[in-house]
Amino acid sequence: MSDKRNSPLPLRLKQARKAMGISQKQLGIQLGMEPGTASARMNHYEKGKHTPDYATLKAMADELGVPVAYFFCESESTAELLCLLEKMSEDEKAQLVKQIKG
């Protein structure tokens, strides 16, 4: 993200949704939004016109199989690492921390 003033959330949301192969409308409906407004609401989130509250963001993350923090990663590599870390057990994470610390 070159402009630090812009939230990475819209881009990350769109990336995660597309990786799941679902439409904006489908995601919105899966989140419990009305079918008639689901696409428009999701589009507003992906365009950065509106920011979802934490509960909605958590539901999106759960539905898309990513950690909530993923939506705030400014770099692609950090986003990818975060998703990989979330798949690890706590023991594996602890071992990795020890390894990184040296």
mmCIF file of N, CA and C in Angstrom:
data_model
loop_
_atom_site.group_PDB
_atom_site.id
_atom_site.type_symbol
_atom_site.label_atom_id
_atom_site.label_comp_id
_atom_site.label_asym_id
_atom_site.label_seq_id
_atom_site.Cartn_x
_atom_site.Cartn_y
_atom_site.Cartn_z
ATOM 1 N N MET A 1 0.841 -1.164 0.000
ATOM 2 C CA MET A 1 0.000 0.000 0.000
ATOM 3 C C MET A 1 0.895 1.239 0.000
ATOM 4 N N SER A 2 0.819 1.988 -1.015
ATOM 5 C CA SER A 2 1.704 3.135 -1.093
ATOM 6 C C SER A 2 1.198 4.322 -0.278
ATOM 7 N N ASP A 3 -0.111 4.499 -0.189
ATOM 8 C CA ASP A 3 -0.657 5.626 0.552
ATOM 9 C C ASP A 3 -1.097 5.139 1.927
ATOM 10 N N LYS A 4 -0.339 5.500 2.950
ATOM 11 C CA LYS A 4 -0.583 5.019 4.310
ATOM 12 C C LYS A 4 -1.883 5.568 4.902
ATOM 13 N N ARG A 5 -2.441 6.598 4.295
ATOM 14 C CA ARG A 5 -3.693 7.155 4.812
ATOM 15 C C ARG A 5 -4.880 6.266 4.468
ATOM 16 N N ASN A 6 -4.745 5.460 3.437
ATOM 17 C CA ASN A 6 -5.831 4.585 3.020
ATOM 18 C C ASN A 6 -5.740 3.253 3.741
ATOM 19 N N SER A 7 -6.868 2.814 4.238
ATOM 20 C CA SER A 7 -6.927 1.532 4.919
ATOM 21 C C SER A 7 -6.739 0.394 3.916
ATOM 22 N N PRO A 8 -5.998 -0.628 4.313
ATOM 23 C CA PRO A 8 -5.857 -1.793 3.431
ATOM 24 C C PRO A 8 -7.102 -2.679 3.445
ATOM 25 N N LEU A 9 -8.049 -2.403 4.336
ATOM 26 C CA LEU A 9 -9.224 -3.253 4.501
ATOM 27 C C LEU A 9 -9.996 -3.508 3.206
ATOM 28 N N PRO A 10 -10.341 -2.489 2.418
ATOM 29 C CA PRO A 10 -11.114 -2.769 1.196
ATOM 30 C C PRO A 10 -10.417 -3.752 0.254
ATOM 31 N N LEU A 11 -9.132 -3.562 0.049
ATOM 32 C CA LEU A 11 -8.376 -4.450 -0.834
ATOM 33 C C LEU A 11 -8.316 -5.858 -0.280
ATOM 34 N N ARG A 12 -8.022 -5.988 1.002
ATOM 35 C CA ARG A 12 -7.927 -7.316 1.631
ATOM 36 C C ARG A 12 -9.269 -8.043 1.595
ATOM 37 N N LEU A 13 -10.340 -7.312 1.847
ATOM 38 C CA LEU A 13 -11.670 -7.912 1.818
ATOM 39 C C LEU A 13 -11.965 -8.470 0.424
ATOM 40 N N LYS A 14 -11.680 -7.675 -0.580
ATOM 41 C CA LYS A 14 -11.924 -8.112 -1.961
ATOM 42 C C LYS A 14 -11.044 -9.316 -2.308
ATOM 43 N N GLN A 15 -9.777 -9.285 -1.904
ATOM 44 C CA GLN A 15 -8.873 -10.403 -2.180
ATOM 45 C C GLN A 15 -9.371 -11.693 -1.537
ATOM 46 N N ALA A 16 -9.770 -11.605 -0.279
ATOM 47 C CA ALA A 16 -10.226 -12.798 0.443
ATOM 48 C C ALA A 16 -11.519 -13.342 -0.160
ATOM 49 N N ARG A 17 -12.412 -12.455 -0.525
ATOM 50 C CA ARG A 17 -13.677 -12.876 -1.128
ATOM 51 C C ARG A 17 -13.439 -13.563 -2.469
ATOM 52 N N LYS A 18 -12.598 -12.954 -3.295
ATOM 53 C CA LYS A 18 -12.305 -13.545 -4.604
ATOM 54 C C LYS A 18 -11.583 -14.881 -4.467
ATOM 55 N N ALA A 19 -10.708 -14.992 -3.469
ATOM 56 C CA ALA A 19 -10.000 -16.251 -3.233
ATOM 57 C C ALA A 19 -10.984 -17.371 -2.878
ATOM 58 N N MET A 20 -12.098 -17.003 -2.259
ATOM 59 C CA MET A 20 -13.139 -17.978 -1.919
ATOM 60 C C MET A 20 -14.048 -18.267 -3.120
ATOM 61 N N GLY A 21 -13.943 -17.433 -4.147
ATOM 62 C CA GLY A 21 -14.740 -17.627 -5.350
ATOM 63 C C GLY A 21 -16.215 -17.308 -5.179
ATOM 64 N N ILE A 22 -16.508 -16.307 -4.340
ATOM 65 C CA ILE A 22 -17.902 -15.936 -4.133
ATOM 66 C C ILE A 22 -18.122 -14.467 -4.495
ATOM 67 N N SER A 23 -19.359 -14.147 -4.818
ATOM 68 C CA SER A 23 -19.711 -12.775 -5.197
ATOM 69 C C SER A 23 -19.931 -11.930 -3.944
ATOM 70 N N GLN A 24 -19.973 -10.627 -4.156
ATOM 71 C CA GLN A 24 -20.273 -9.712 -3.048
ATOM 72 C C GLN A 24 -21.635 -10.046 -2.461
ATOM 73 N N LYS A 25 -22.597 -10.269 -3.325
ATOM 74 C CA LYS A 25 -23.954 -10.582 -2.876
ATOM 75 C C LYS A 25 -23.973 -11.871 -2.060
ATOM 76 N N GLN A 26 -23.286 -12.889 -2.569
ATOM 77 C CA GLN A 26 -23.262 -14.169 -1.873
ATOM 78 C C GLN A 26 -22.648 -14.021 -0.485
ATOM 79 N N LEU A 27 -21.540 -13.295 -0.376
ATOM 80 C CA LEU A 27 -20.905 -13.092 0.925
ATOM 81 C C LEU A 27 -21.847 -12.352 1.859
ATOM 82 N N GLY A 28 -22.459 -11.296 1.359
ATOM 83 C CA GLY A 28 -23.386 -10.531 2.175
ATOM 84 C C GLY A 28 -24.529 -11.390 2.700
ATOM 85 N N ILE A 29 -25.083 -12.219 1.843
ATOM 86 C CA ILE A 29 -26.182 -13.100 2.252
ATOM 87 C C ILE A 29 -25.699 -14.101 3.300
ATOM 88 N N GLN A 30 -24.505 -14.654 3.093
ATOM 89 C CA GLN A 30 -23.940 -15.591 4.060
ATOM 90 C C GLN A 30 -23.712 -14.927 5.416
ATOM 91 N N LEU A 31 -23.526 -13.614 5.402
ATOM 92 C CA LEU A 31 -23.329 -12.859 6.644
ATOM 93 C C LEU A 31 -24.651 -12.438 7.272
ATOM 94 N N GLY A 32 -25.761 -12.760 6.616
ATOM 95 C CA GLY A 32 -27.071 -12.446 7.158
ATOM 96 C C GLY A 32 -27.689 -11.153 6.655
ATOM 97 N N MET A 33 -27.100 -10.566 5.615
ATOM 98 C CA MET A 33 -27.654 -9.333 5.056
ATOM 99 C C MET A 33 -28.853 -9.676 4.172
ATOM 100 N N GLU A 34 -29.741 -8.702 4.012
ATOM 101 C CA GLU A 34 -30.898 -8.884 3.139
ATOM 102 C C GLU A 34 -30.413 -9.066 1.700
ATOM 103 N N PRO A 35 -30.956 -10.039 0.970
ATOM 104 C CA PRO A 35 -30.517 -10.283 -0.409
ATOM 105 C C PRO A 35 -30.580 -9.051 -1.311
ATOM 106 N N GLY A 36 -31.568 -8.187 -1.090
ATOM 107 C CA GLY A 36 -31.711 -7.000 -1.927
ATOM 108 C C GLY A 36 -30.648 -5.938 -1.710
ATOM 109 N N THR A 37 -29.977 -5.968 -0.558
ATOM 110 C CA THR A 37 -28.973 -4.941 -0.250
ATOM 111 C C THR A 37 -27.573 -5.522 -0.036
ATOM 112 N N ALA A 38 -27.466 -6.843 -0.025
ATOM 113 C CA ALA A 38 -26.185 -7.489 0.292
ATOM 114 C C ALA A 38 -25.062 -7.050 -0.645
ATOM 115 N N SER A 39 -25.307 -7.051 -1.931
ATOM 116 C CA SER A 39 -24.262 -6.689 -2.900
ATOM 117 C C SER A 39 -23.817 -5.241 -2.712
ATOM 118 N N ALA A 40 -24.777 -4.340 -2.559
ATOM 119 C CA ALA A 40 -24.448 -2.916 -2.399
ATOM 120 C C ALA A 40 -23.667 -2.673 -1.114
ATOM 121 N N ARG A 41 -24.068 -3.323 -0.023
ATOM 122 C CA ARG A 41 -23.357 -3.138 1.250
ATOM 123 C C ARG A 41 -21.923 -3.643 1.145
ATOM 124 N N MET A 42 -21.748 -4.815 0.564
ATOM 125 C CA MET A 42 -20.402 -5.364 0.416
ATOM 126 C C MET A 42 -19.571 -4.484 -0.514
ATOM 127 N N ASN A 43 -20.203 -3.969 -1.552
ATOM 128 C CA ASN A 43 -19.495 -3.087 -2.477
ATOM 129 C C ASN A 43 -19.003 -1.843 -1.760
ATOM 130 N N HIS A 44 -19.809 -1.294 -0.868
ATOM 131 C CA HIS A 44 -19.394 -0.102 -0.101
ATOM 132 C C HIS A 44 -18.188 -0.417 0.781
ATOM 133 N N TYR A 45 -18.156 -1.613 1.366
ATOM 134 C CA TYR A 45 -16.999 -2.016 2.171
ATOM 135 C C TYR A 45 -15.763 -2.169 1.298
ATOM 136 N N GLU A 46 -15.930 -2.793 0.134
ATOM 137 C CA GLU A 46 -14.784 -3.026 -0.749
ATOM 138 C C GLU A 46 -14.289 -1.749 -1.416
ATOM 139 N N LYS A 47 -15.114 -0.762 -1.536
ATOM 140 C CA LYS A 47 -14.712 0.526 -2.114
ATOM 141 C C LYS A 47 -14.185 1.482 -1.048
ATOM 142 N N GLY A 48 -14.326 1.105 0.230
ATOM 143 C CA GLY A 48 -13.855 1.963 1.311
ATOM 144 C C GLY A 48 -14.800 3.090 1.654
ATOM 145 N N LYS A 49 -16.026 3.045 1.143
ATOM 146 C CA LYS A 49 -17.013 4.092 1.447
ATOM 147 C C LYS A 49 -17.526 3.965 2.877
ATOM 148 N N HIS A 50 -17.597 2.720 3.346
ATOM 149 C CA HIS A 50 -18.028 2.446 4.715
ATOM 150 C C HIS A 50 -17.072 1.418 5.307
ATOM 151 N N THR A 51 -16.905 1.469 6.615
ATOM 152 C CA THR A 51 -16.062 0.505 7.320
ATOM 153 C C THR A 51 -16.951 -0.317 8.244
ATOM 154 N N PRO A 52 -16.859 -1.636 8.130
ATOM 155 C CA PRO A 52 -17.695 -2.471 9.003
ATOM 156 C C PRO A 52 -17.262 -2.369 10.454
ATOM 157 N N ASP A 53 -18.214 -2.554 11.364
ATOM 158 C CA ASP A 53 -17.867 -2.596 12.780
ATOM 159 C C ASP A 53 -17.142 -3.913 13.064
ATOM 160 N N TYR A 54 -16.611 -4.034 14.275
ATOM 161 C CA TYR A 54 -15.796 -5.212 14.589
ATOM 162 C C TYR A 54 -16.588 -6.518 14.450
ATOM 163 N N ALA A 55 -17.821 -6.534 14.926
ATOM 164 C CA ALA A 55 -18.623 -7.765 14.857
ATOM 165 C C ALA A 55 -18.812 -8.205 13.403
ATOM 166 N N THR A 56 -19.083 -7.255 12.522
ATOM 167 C CA THR A 56 -19.247 -7.575 11.103
ATOM 168 C C THR A 56 -17.921 -8.019 10.502
ATOM 169 N N LEU A 57 -16.852 -7.335 10.877
ATOM 170 C CA LEU A 57 -15.525 -7.691 10.385
ATOM 171 C C LEU A 57 -15.134 -9.096 10.835
ATOM 172 N N LYS A 58 -15.442 -9.437 12.070
ATOM 173 C CA LYS A 58 -15.153 -10.769 12.599
ATOM 174 C C LYS A 58 -15.959 -11.825 11.844
ATOM 175 N N ALA A 59 -17.218 -11.532 11.580
ATOM 176 C CA ALA A 59 -18.057 -12.460 10.817
ATOM 177 C C ALA A 59 -17.508 -12.650 9.406
ATOM 178 N N MET A 60 -17.056 -11.559 8.787
ATOM 179 C CA MET A 60 -16.460 -11.641 7.444
ATOM 180 C C MET A 60 -15.208 -12.511 7.483
ATOM 181 N N ALA A 61 -14.363 -12.262 8.464
ATOM 182 C CA ALA A 61 -13.117 -13.025 8.590
ATOM 183 C C ALA A 61 -13.412 -14.512 8.757
ATOM 184 N N ASP A 62 -14.359 -14.830 9.627
ATOM 185 C CA ASP A 62 -14.727 -16.226 9.842
ATOM 186 C C ASP A 62 -15.260 -16.862 8.568
ATOM 187 N N GLU A 63 -16.108 -16.141 7.869
ATOM 188 C CA GLU A 63 -16.712 -16.654 6.624
ATOM 189 C C GLU A 63 -15.662 -16.851 5.538
ATOM 190 N N LEU A 64 -14.662 -15.966 5.512
ATOM 191 C CA LEU A 64 -13.631 -16.009 4.471
ATOM 192 C C LEU A 64 -12.403 -16.824 4.874
ATOM 193 N N GLY A 65 -12.372 -17.288 6.112
ATOM 194 C CA GLY A 65 -11.266 -18.133 6.561
ATOM 195 C C GLY A 65 -9.947 -17.405 6.751
ATOM 196 N N VAL A 66 -10.039 -16.144 7.178
ATOM 197 C CA VAL A 66 -8.832 -15.354 7.455
ATOM 198 C C VAL A 66 -8.948 -14.762 8.859
ATOM 199 N N PRO A 67 -7.819 -14.440 9.496
ATOM 200 C CA PRO A 67 -7.899 -13.750 10.791
ATOM 201 C C PRO A 67 -8.314 -12.292 10.574
ATOM 202 N N VAL A 68 -8.946 -11.695 11.559
ATOM 203 C CA VAL A 68 -9.376 -10.298 11.452
ATOM 204 C C VAL A 68 -8.195 -9.391 11.115
ATOM 205 N N ALA A 69 -7.053 -9.647 11.720
ATOM 206 C CA ALA A 69 -5.871 -8.809 11.480
ATOM 207 C C ALA A 69 -5.446 -8.789 10.015
ATOM 208 N N TYR A 70 -5.817 -9.811 9.273
ATOM 209 C CA TYR A 70 -5.497 -9.878 7.831
ATOM 210 C C TYR A 70 -5.976 -8.621 7.107
ATOM 211 N N PHE A 71 -7.149 -8.144 7.491
ATOM 212 C CA PHE A 71 -7.736 -6.989 6.810
ATOM 213 C C PHE A 71 -6.919 -5.710 6.988
ATOM 214 N N PHE A 72 -5.994 -5.704 7.947
ATOM 215 C CA PHE A 72 -5.220 -4.499 8.237
ATOM 216 C C PHE A 72 -3.746 -4.611 7.842
ATOM 217 N N CYS A 73 -3.378 -5.711 7.204
ATOM 218 C CA CYS A 73 -1.989 -5.890 6.756
ATOM 219 C C CYS A 73 -1.721 -4.983 5.562
ATOM 220 N N GLU A 74 -0.662 -4.197 5.674
ATOM 221 C CA GLU A 74 -0.324 -3.271 4.598
ATOM 222 C C GLU A 74 0.482 -3.930 3.484
ATOM 223 N N SER A 75 1.192 -5.010 3.789
ATOM 224 C CA SER A 75 1.979 -5.667 2.750
ATOM 225 C C SER A 75 1.439 -7.052 2.443
ATOM 226 N N GLU A 76 1.648 -7.471 1.217
ATOM 227 C CA GLU A 76 1.199 -8.795 0.784
ATOM 228 C C GLU A 76 1.878 -9.893 1.593
ATOM 229 N N SER A 77 3.174 -9.740 1.830
ATOM 230 C CA SER A 77 3.900 -10.791 2.547
ATOM 231 C C SER A 77 3.417 -10.912 3.990
ATOM 232 N N THR A 78 3.122 -9.786 4.639
ATOM 233 C CA THR A 78 2.609 -9.839 6.004
ATOM 234 C C THR A 78 1.236 -10.507 6.032
ATOM 235 N N ALA A 79 0.404 -10.186 5.078
ATOM 236 C CA ALA A 79 -0.926 -10.803 4.996
ATOM 237 C C ALA A 79 -0.806 -12.314 4.813
ATOM 238 N N GLU A 80 0.088 -12.726 3.929
ATOM 239 C CA GLU A 80 0.280 -14.152 3.684
ATOM 240 C C GLU A 80 0.837 -14.856 4.915
ATOM 241 N N LEU A 81 1.830 -14.236 5.552
ATOM 242 C CA LEU A 81 2.397 -14.822 6.773
ATOM 243 C C LEU A 81 1.353 -14.958 7.873
ATOM 244 N N LEU A 82 0.536 -13.949 8.028
ATOM 245 C CA LEU A 82 -0.495 -13.984 9.064
ATOM 246 C C LEU A 82 -1.461 -15.148 8.834
ATOM 247 N N CYS A 83 -1.860 -15.352 7.598
ATOM 248 C CA CYS A 83 -2.767 -16.464 7.286
ATOM 249 C C CYS A 83 -2.097 -17.808 7.566
ATOM 250 N N LEU A 84 -0.822 -17.914 7.241
ATOM 251 C CA LEU A 84 -0.090 -19.150 7.526
ATOM 252 C C LEU A 84 0.042 -19.379 9.026
ATOM 253 N N LEU A 85 0.337 -18.314 9.761
ATOM 254 C CA LEU A 85 0.453 -18.419 11.222
ATOM 255 C C LEU A 85 -0.849 -18.884 11.860
ATOM 256 N N GLU A 86 -1.959 -18.405 11.363
ATOM 257 C CA GLU A 86 -3.262 -18.765 11.930
ATOM 258 C C GLU A 86 -3.568 -20.250 11.780
ATOM 259 N N LYS A 87 -2.941 -20.888 10.817
ATOM 260 C CA LYS A 87 -3.171 -22.315 10.593
ATOM 261 C C LYS A 87 -2.302 -23.188 11.490
ATOM 262 N N MET A 88 -1.350 -22.571 12.170
ATOM 263 C CA MET A 88 -0.432 -23.312 13.028
ATOM 264 C C MET A 88 -1.031 -23.521 14.418
ATOM 265 N N SER A 89 -0.589 -24.583 15.067
ATOM 266 C CA SER A 89 -0.997 -24.823 16.455
ATOM 267 C C SER A 89 -0.239 -23.850 17.351
ATOM 268 N N GLU A 90 -0.688 -23.723 18.590
ATOM 269 C CA GLU A 90 0.000 -22.841 19.534
ATOM 270 C C GLU A 90 1.431 -23.325 19.788
ATOM 271 N N ASP A 91 1.622 -24.638 19.840
ATOM 272 C CA ASP A 91 2.975 -25.186 20.027
ATOM 273 C C ASP A 91 3.875 -24.834 18.853
ATOM 274 N N GLU A 92 3.340 -24.953 17.642
ATOM 275 C CA GLU A 92 4.125 -24.609 16.448
ATOM 276 C C GLU A 92 4.475 -23.125 16.435
ATOM 277 N N LYS A 93 3.529 -22.291 16.843
ATOM 278 C CA LYS A 93 3.789 -20.849 16.915
ATOM 279 C C LYS A 93 4.880 -20.550 17.944
ATOM 280 N N ALA A 94 4.807 -21.202 19.100
ATOM 281 C CA ALA A 94 5.808 -20.988 20.152
ATOM 282 C C ALA A 94 7.190 -21.409 19.661
ATOM 283 N N GLN A 95 7.270 -22.517 18.963
ATOM 284 C CA GLN A 95 8.553 -22.983 18.421
ATOM 285 C C GLN A 95 9.087 -21.991 17.396
ATOM 286 N N LEU A 96 8.209 -21.462 16.563
ATOM 287 C CA LEU A 96 8.629 -20.495 15.552
ATOM 288 C C LEU A 96 9.145 -19.221 16.203
ATOM 289 N N VAL A 97 8.467 -18.762 17.242
ATOM 290 C CA VAL A 97 8.914 -17.564 17.971
ATOM 291 C C VAL A 97 10.310 -17.792 18.532
ATOM 292 N N LYS A 98 10.531 -18.951 19.155
ATOM 293 C CA LYS A 98 11.858 -19.275 19.693
ATOM 294 C C LYS A 98 12.906 -19.266 18.578
ATOM 295 N N GLN A 99 12.556 -19.856 17.459
ATOM 296 C CA GLN A 99 13.479 -19.934 16.326
ATOM 297 C C GLN A 99 13.832 -18.550 15.797
ATOM 298 N N ILE A 100 12.829 -17.708 15.670
ATOM 299 C CA ILE A 100 13.058 -16.356 15.154
ATOM 300 C C ILE A 100 13.888 -15.520 16.116
ATOM 301 N N LYS A 101 13.601 -15.668 17.404
ATOM 302 C CA LYS A 101 14.356 -14.912 18.412
ATOM 303 C C LYS A 101 15.810 -15.372 18.492
ATOM 304 N N GLY A 102 16.053 -16.575 18.021
ATOM 305 C CA GLY A 102 17.430 -17.062 17.986
ATOM 306 C C GLY A 102 17.787 -17.791 19.217
#
